Amino acid sequence: MLVAKYLEEDRLRLQENYFGLDFRASKPYAHILLLGARSGLEIVRFLTASSSAKIVVVEPNLSLKRELDDCLENIAALAWRERVVFFASMEELYGSAYKNFSLVRADSTMFDPVGVEELINRFCIDHICGDFDPWDADPIDVYRTCRARVKSFHWRVMGRDSPLSWSGPAPAFEVSVVVPAYKVLAWIDRCMQTLVDQTLASLEIIAVDDGSPDATGTRLDEWAQKYPGRVKVIHKPNGGCASARNAGARVAQGEYVAFVDGDDWVDTNMFEALYRSAVLNAADVAQCGYIEAFEDSGRLELYSTAWGAASGSRTCGLVEDPLSYLVVKPTIWRRIYRKEFLCGNAIEFPEHIPRFDDLPFQFEVLARVKRMSIIPECFYYYRQERDGQDIAVRDERLFVHFPIFDWLNDKVGVWADARIERQLLRCKINTHLWALSRIERKLFGRYFAAAVRDIFKHGEHFKVTGVAWFVKGFIAASLRSIIHPIAGKGALG
């Protein structure tokens, strides 16, 4: 009866790869450790698939152990007694001569976070898997403990769809934060202080002095001297914000990469919260909300911008449709990005774009990402009303939008489907309307004509429709400006 209790569930688990692809009988395992015998189906599968694998089972329930003995004896030619060893407790296992295990599977009935840590400290383990209740252990602690000592793992957390999994060597840091800095001496101290004070312990800060003519680079060196294990500084000739961000990202050693502008600052819990969200949802990108902080008035405006998640509140967890975020305002600094995801898709900031390089970077990331998580908390402070900000320009520099969209057409258009093409069109319309709401009057006509041409050439299916949407949006914005002038809250606001 005890064996039957587990049998059907074990059969389904094996069929559906519940413990991941590494938990397969066909793999050449030398020594296998099962913490909890369950129905014994796993024992039979491993014995019949390999003629050499040795199986160690820790099962404290003696009644279940007796039932398994009878079941295994009834399987002809299994010869299980020669290759299966039972222990009644972990203490018996620790006192044995075993030192190495190719595979460990831990049942939830035997899961103990302290015991797991002791297990991986006592034995050399290639792969560990199992399931546990999050009330018994914080999943992020299990993730960190296992990644530090085993080659790979796959844990199922009860109540969560996404497993905790890892394969390969552990990264040097969990998150690398890249800080491009150019003429931000007045603000860099606040930025750096909020970064070195992050609650996330495994964090590296890569500050990039982009040939700043003031003392910004010197001040960054002082931060590196004060926090040698946490802050690194790169000095490079001036090449623009995109080149500075790329320079930092290329040397980043973190599992995830983030970008914080040198004149902004963050909540000290930001990267711990984002990393937790990314890990628990197996996400390549994790996002939080942000706050526009106005320099002159001290006013704060919160933008949570969190929707479409699988949770009950819809504002936290894995996003069901990341493409729905393609038309949000460019806010690349309130996210963390798995470095392997960026490198695997060759996603970088376009260095030939002198400003607003965050727009194409964000669009390419969100167009490609399949797993994105969100949290509604607003952790990033985006400084407003500072002299020299790109968002304050009103002259010909706004024409940079056209080479940006030319670049996106070439980079994304070659593989984008109709939905992404439509979102790119919406992005263009929103961006051009924002530019027209603030550009100098003498340049208005030339920008408007260029915007119509840009939208008209967007694609065969969107020529007429796109221009109609743009003109309709322009008329609506013009009417609103008569009643209440357009504030110009961002390129995609």
XYZ file of C-alpha atoms in Angstrom:
493
model
C 0.000 0.000 0.000
C 2.857 2.407 0.710
C 4.459 1.680 -2.656
C 1.132 2.176 -4.432
C 0.781 5.574 -2.775
C 3.699 6.922 -4.832
C 3.593 4.738 -7.956
C 1.298 6.700 -10.271
C 2.887 10.039 -9.374
C 6.380 8.615 -9.984
C 5.324 7.257 -13.364
C 4.044 10.673 -14.454
C 7.125 12.419 -13.121
C 9.427 10.196 -15.143
C 7.329 10.649 -18.285
C 7.217 14.446 -17.944
C 10.876 14.973 -16.873
C 9.654 16.487 -13.628
C 13.199 16.667 -12.235
C 14.742 17.946 -15.463
C 16.490 16.317 -18.397
C 19.515 15.338 -16.304
C 17.351 12.935 -14.267
C 17.324 10.260 -16.967
C 18.023 6.568 -16.648
C 19.878 6.612 -19.980
C 22.689 8.810 -18.649
C 25.872 6.959 -17.561
C 25.721 7.484 -13.805
C 28.256 5.778 -11.544
C 26.719 6.290 -8.085
C 23.153 7.472 -7.542
C 21.765 8.671 -4.215
C 17.999 8.700 -3.624
C 16.837 10.481 -0.481
C 13.465 8.832 -0.026
C 12.695 5.612 -1.887
C 9.085 6.518 -2.803
C 7.581 3.760 -5.042
C 10.923 2.272 -6.078
C 10.114 2.912 -9.747
C 13.209 5.098 -10.088
C 15.349 2.258 -8.702
C 13.976 -0.150 -11.291
C 14.478 2.321 -14.135
C 18.111 2.996 -13.231
C 18.910 -0.691 -12.700
C 17.415 -1.798 -16.009
C 19.006 1.070 -17.988
C 22.532 0.520 -16.675
C 24.454 -2.602 -15.821
C 27.008 -0.764 -13.699
C 25.226 2.005 -11.771
C 25.246 1.642 -7.985
C 22.220 3.024 -6.128
C 22.228 4.247 -2.540
C 18.830 4.822 -0.929
C 18.142 6.572 2.366
C 14.682 5.510 3.580
C 13.781 5.844 7.278
C 10.320 4.276 6.874
C 10.967 0.587 7.626
C 7.474 -0.473 6.500
C 8.050 1.058 3.075
C 11.502 -0.550 2.970
C 9.970 -4.021 3.558
C 7.374 -3.472 0.813
C 10.120 -2.439 -1.601
C 12.149 -5.531 -0.790
C 9.184 -7.694 -1.756
C 8.483 -5.748 -4.944
C 12.101 -5.801 -6.110
C 12.398 -9.543 -5.406
C 9.431 -10.173 -7.683
C 11.179 -8.621 -10.692
C 12.962 -11.478 -12.419
C 16.685 -11.115 -13.202
C 16.886 -7.676 -11.575
C 19.685 -8.781 -9.198
C 19.052 -5.656 -7.200
C 20.800 -6.724 -3.982
C 24.177 -6.567 -5.717
C 23.773 -2.911 -6.705
C 21.343 -1.287 -4.254
C 22.262 -0.276 -0.703
C 19.673 0.973 1.805
C 20.404 3.225 4.770
C 17.830 4.045 7.427
C 19.174 7.534 8.179
C 21.493 10.251 6.950
C 23.805 9.495 9.852
C 24.317 5.968 8.516
C 25.100 7.421 5.082
C 27.615 9.861 6.555
C 29.358 6.992 8.302
C 29.716 4.984 5.090
C 32.644 4.876 2.686
C 30.836 6.764 -0.087
C 32.457 10.032 -1.221
C 31.082 10.803 -4.697
C 27.653 10.780 -6.330
C 26.896 11.434 -9.988
C 23.245 12.094 -9.191
C 21.271 12.935 -6.053
C 17.476 13.110 -5.869
C 15.900 14.456 -2.671
C 12.215 13.831 -1.949
C 10.260 16.615 -0.238
C 9.556 14.326 2.745
C 13.282 14.225 3.458
C 14.172 17.772 2.470
C 16.001 19.809 5.085
C 17.926 22.957 4.088
C 20.614 22.360 6.687
C 20.820 18.718 5.609
C 21.183 19.692 1.935
C 24.032 22.039 2.778
C 25.748 19.340 4.850
C 25.197 16.818 2.073
C 26.889 18.913 -0.618
C 29.706 19.789 1.779
C 30.388 16.126 2.650
C 30.132 14.617 -0.831
C 31.317 15.483 -4.308
C 28.049 15.771 -6.274
C 27.684 16.326 -10.014
C 23.920 16.894 -10.150
C 21.245 17.291 -7.484
C 17.501 17.545 -7.964
C 14.318 17.187 -5.963
C 11.360 19.135 -4.661
C 10.622 21.053 -1.488
C 8.058 23.277 0.170
C 9.029 26.989 0.265
C 7.839 27.023 3.868
C 10.768 24.713 4.662
C 13.422 26.849 2.967
C 13.774 30.123 1.104
C 14.216 29.079 -2.553
C 16.865 31.733 -3.194
C 18.959 30.284 -0.345
C 18.696 26.791 -1.851
C 19.709 28.209 -5.241
C 22.784 29.925 -3.819
C 23.838 26.993 -1.658
C 23.706 24.479 -4.505
C 25.273 26.716 -7.143
C 28.313 27.241 -4.957
C 29.144 23.525 -4.674
C 27.511 21.331 -7.348
C 27.943 21.290 -11.112
C 24.217 21.417 -11.856
C 20.852 21.253 -10.106
C 17.115 21.229 -10.794
C 14.766 21.906 -7.887
C 10.986 21.952 -8.018
C 9.435 24.442 -5.588
C 5.903 23.521 -4.549
C 3.360 26.088 -5.725
C 5.660 27.517 -8.425
C 5.721 26.583 -12.104
C 9.327 27.589 -12.733
C 12.071 25.283 -11.409
C 15.310 26.436 -9.823
C 17.993 25.206 -12.180
C 21.630 25.814 -13.001
C 24.377 24.173 -15.009
C 28.033 25.086 -15.253
C 30.502 26.985 -13.075
C 29.147 29.624 -10.729
C 29.640 33.241 -11.899
C 31.927 35.509 -9.947
C 28.983 37.771 -9.064
C 25.214 37.538 -9.130
C 24.740 41.026 -10.599
C 27.122 43.435 -12.328
C 26.020 47.086 -12.390
C 27.484 49.245 -15.167
C 27.578 53.003 -14.477
C 28.397 55.195 -17.506
C 29.720 58.526 -16.231
C 30.362 61.759 -18.138
C 30.370 65.162 -16.439
C 28.254 63.971 -13.501
C 30.547 65.055 -10.659
C 27.720 66.794 -8.800
C 25.618 63.633 -8.662
C 27.976 60.656 -8.825
C 28.487 60.354 -5.060
C 24.800 59.793 -4.374
C 24.624 57.263 -7.186
C 27.645 55.290 -6.000
C 26.609 55.355 -2.341
C 23.267 53.735 -3.114
C 25.078 51.062 -5.120
C 27.751 50.129 -2.578
C 24.997 49.980 0.079
C 22.958 47.393 -1.856
C 21.627 44.541 0.253
C 22.712 42.115 -2.494
C 26.123 40.940 -1.286
C 27.313 39.373 -4.557
C 27.410 42.574 -6.597
C 30.126 44.228 -8.665
C 29.944 47.877 -9.685
C 31.713 48.782 -12.934
C 31.954 52.557 -13.266
C 32.992 53.726 -16.742
C 34.624 57.152 -17.002
C 33.788 58.079 -20.595
C 36.605 60.593 -20.972
C 34.874 63.071 -18.688
C 36.653 66.491 -18.754
C 35.766 67.254 -15.133
C 36.856 65.352 -11.996
C 34.263 62.588 -12.399
C 36.951 59.988 -13.214
C 39.048 60.970 -10.203
C 36.035 60.711 -7.913
C 35.266 57.239 -9.253
C 38.841 56.162 -8.485
C 38.288 57.291 -4.900
C 35.214 55.053 -4.675
C 37.216 52.119 -6.026
C 39.954 52.690 -3.448
C 37.368 52.807 -0.661
C 35.520 49.676 -1.866
C 38.165 47.613 -3.688
C 36.151 44.396 -3.769
C 32.945 46.022 -4.912
C 33.869 48.887 -7.266
C 35.953 48.769 -10.453
C 36.679 51.746 -12.718
C 37.279 51.799 -16.460
C 38.791 54.952 -17.993
C 38.265 55.345 -21.721
C 38.284 58.118 -24.350
C 34.930 59.802 -24.840
C 32.759 57.739 -27.143
C 29.251 58.361 -25.899
C 26.956 56.646 -23.434
C 26.429 53.580 -25.654
C 30.155 52.867 -25.885
C 30.532 53.318 -22.110
C 27.715 50.891 -21.373
C 29.125 48.344 -23.811
C 32.615 48.663 -22.344
C 31.300 47.867 -18.879
C 29.019 45.042 -19.992
C 31.824 43.286 -21.884
C 33.958 42.884 -18.762
C 31.044 42.183 -16.389
C 31.402 38.910 -14.476
C 27.853 38.756 -13.137
C 25.124 36.274 -13.906
C 22.978 39.341 -14.634
C 23.954 42.798 -15.888
C 22.295 46.120 -15.007
C 22.801 49.727 -16.070
C 22.509 52.766 -13.782
C 23.135 56.295 -15.080
C 25.664 58.282 -13.088
C 23.250 61.128 -12.298
C 20.513 58.807 -10.974
C 20.284 56.723 -7.810
C 18.516 53.586 -6.584
C 16.874 52.082 -3.539
C 19.323 49.882 -1.644
C 16.998 46.856 -1.989
C 16.696 47.130 -5.766
C 19.100 44.472 -6.993
C 18.330 41.932 -4.265
C 14.642 42.181 -5.194
C 15.270 42.011 -8.952
C 17.672 39.096 -8.638
C 15.205 37.189 -6.510
C 12.450 37.791 -9.057
C 14.677 36.680 -11.935
C 15.870 33.484 -10.224
C 12.491 32.359 -8.900
C 10.912 32.845 -12.322
C 13.849 31.528 -14.376
C 13.708 34.870 -16.199
C 16.247 36.385 -18.599
C 15.023 39.898 -17.734
C 13.565 41.233 -14.471
C 11.982 44.676 -14.129
C 10.863 46.974 -11.315
C 9.101 50.349 -11.306
C 10.831 53.726 -11.300
C 10.416 57.231 -9.907
C 10.909 60.494 -11.765
C 12.692 62.793 -9.304
C 12.479 66.467 -10.239
C 15.609 68.441 -9.409
C 14.039 71.872 -8.850
C 10.753 71.138 -7.113
C 11.676 67.907 -5.345
C 8.508 66.361 -6.755
C 8.416 62.573 -7.194
C 6.255 60.748 -9.731
C 5.970 56.948 -9.442
C 5.690 54.671 -12.473
C 5.132 51.067 -11.491
C 4.225 49.996 -15.071
C 3.597 46.384 -14.066
C 0.897 44.333 -15.755
C 0.243 41.004 -17.411
C 1.956 38.757 -14.868
C 0.753 35.251 -14.103
C 0.099 36.040 -10.416
C -3.295 36.885 -8.986
C -2.442 40.586 -8.768
C -1.052 40.521 -12.343
C 1.717 42.892 -11.167
C 4.284 40.387 -9.888
C 5.940 37.319 -11.378
C 6.444 35.973 -14.875
C 5.005 38.147 -17.648
C 2.680 36.191 -19.926
C 3.325 38.399 -22.984
C 6.630 40.340 -22.939
C 5.790 41.852 -26.351
C 3.126 43.972 -24.652
C 5.986 45.966 -23.075
C 7.559 46.910 -26.412
C 5.953 50.348 -26.521
C 6.709 51.492 -22.964
C 9.011 54.451 -22.430
C 12.713 53.510 -22.800
C 13.780 52.659 -19.240
C 16.660 50.221 -19.607
C 18.079 51.124 -16.184
C 15.250 49.594 -14.095
C 15.992 46.037 -15.214
C 18.584 43.296 -14.885
C 19.512 41.196 -17.916
C 20.987 37.701 -17.912
C 24.408 38.171 -19.486
C 24.156 34.870 -21.340
C 20.910 36.128 -22.924
C 22.528 39.376 -24.115
C 25.628 37.656 -25.468
C 23.702 34.802 -27.063
C 21.569 37.270 -29.027
C 24.448 39.707 -29.710
C 22.500 42.535 -28.065
C 24.533 45.673 -27.424
C 23.962 49.415 -27.473
C 24.472 50.889 -30.984
C 27.581 53.032 -30.599
C 26.975 55.086 -33.748
C 23.855 56.540 -32.092
C 24.913 59.686 -30.148
C 21.872 59.774 -27.825
C 18.688 57.850 -26.966
C 20.609 54.592 -27.471
C 18.416 53.062 -24.782
C 15.450 53.013 -27.190
C 16.872 50.452 -29.681
C 18.471 48.398 -26.894
C 15.179 48.098 -25.041
C 13.206 47.239 -28.161
C 15.594 44.461 -29.200
C 15.695 42.996 -25.678
C 11.929 42.953 -25.236
C 11.364 41.663 -28.763
C 13.628 38.670 -28.125
C 13.032 37.805 -24.480
C 10.769 34.828 -23.766
C 10.885 34.870 -19.959
C 10.548 38.250 -18.253
C 9.519 38.862 -14.654
C 8.225 42.001 -12.974
C 7.806 43.450 -9.509
C 5.660 46.555 -8.908
C 7.951 48.289 -6.407
C 9.525 51.541 -7.639
C 13.237 51.269 -6.849
C 14.982 53.446 -9.468
C 15.182 57.258 -9.136
C 15.352 58.896 -12.561
C 16.604 62.464 -12.155
C 14.723 65.186 -14.072
C 15.430 68.880 -14.808
C 19.209 68.452 -14.948
C 21.172 70.583 -17.395
C 22.648 68.601 -20.251
C 20.159 65.715 -20.223
C 19.291 64.247 -23.611
C 15.573 64.328 -22.803
C 15.814 68.126 -22.553
C 16.973 68.714 -26.146
C 14.620 70.591 -28.491
C 16.778 71.206 -31.553
C 18.135 69.191 -34.493
C 19.491 66.570 -32.115
C 15.966 65.107 -32.070
C 16.516 63.998 -35.664
C 18.608 61.162 -34.193
C 15.362 59.190 -34.056
C 15.584 58.492 -37.788
C 18.949 56.676 -37.761
C 17.713 54.842 -34.648
C 14.731 53.460 -36.523
C 16.835 52.750 -39.607
C 19.057 50.651 -37.335
C 16.066 48.875 -35.799
C 14.599 48.183 -39.236
C 17.847 46.507 -40.274
C 18.516 44.709 -36.964
C 15.047 43.550 -35.974
C 13.127 43.711 -39.227
C 14.946 40.725 -40.729
C 13.418 38.301 -38.214
C 10.433 40.140 -36.684
C 6.937 38.737 -37.126
C 3.844 40.836 -37.862
C 3.155 41.498 -34.163
C 6.644 42.859 -33.525
C 6.432 44.933 -36.727
C 3.177 46.434 -35.472
C 4.709 47.229 -32.087
C 7.704 48.833 -33.809
C 5.290 51.005 -35.766
C 3.575 52.074 -32.546
C 6.996 52.803 -31.082
C 7.839 55.030 -34.057
C 4.547 56.912 -33.865
C 4.840 57.526 -30.116
C 8.450 58.644 -30.447
C 7.795 61.041 -33.336
C 4.772 62.532 -31.594
C 6.883 63.121 -28.507
C 9.587 64.809 -30.585
C 7.044 67.034 -32.350
C 5.612 68.081 -28.980
C 8.922 69.685 -28.010
C 10.968 70.462 -31.126
C 11.703 74.091 -32.025
C 9.043 75.669 -34.233
C 11.478 76.323 -37.104
C 12.262 72.592 -37.317
C 8.711 71.338 -36.912
C 7.809 71.042 -40.602
C 11.020 69.250 -41.573
C 10.691 66.740 -38.715
C 7.003 66.154 -39.472
C 7.738 65.396 -43.147
C 10.612 63.078 -42.198
C 8.371 61.267 -39.703
C 5.684 60.654 -42.328
C 8.312 59.220 -44.701
C 9.713 57.023 -41.921
C 6.287 55.624 -41.089
C 5.279 55.225 -44.741
C 8.302 53.026 -45.489
C 7.721 50.852 -42.408
C 6.339 47.949 -44.420
C 3.947 47.024 -47.166
C 1.190 46.091 -44.713
C 1.469 49.303 -42.685
C 2.036 52.095 -45.248
C -1.406 53.689 -45.291
C -2.530 52.453 -41.886
C 0.619 53.690 -40.176
C 0.402 57.199 -41.624
C -3.285 57.340 -40.709
C -2.482 56.347 -37.107
C 0.273 58.964 -36.963
C -1.894 61.786 -38.302
C -4.739 60.796 -35.987
C -2.361 60.779 -33.017
C -0.926 64.133 -34.043
C -4.379 65.748 -34.279
C -5.360 64.318 -30.887
C -2.128 65.544 -29.295
C -2.576 68.979 -30.843
C -6.096 69.282 -29.459
C -4.867 68.232 -26.008
C -2.102 70.833 -26.151
C -4.650 73.562 -26.732
C -6.404 72.574 -23.519
C -3.316 71.503 -21.577
C 0.225 71.754 -23.050
C 1.968 68.442 -23.681
C 4.408 67.750 -20.858
C 6.718 65.532 -22.883
C 7.257 62.770 -20.359
C 9.424 60.603 -22.579
C 9.891 59.205 -26.035
C 7.382 56.407 -25.477
C 5.360 57.851 -22.620
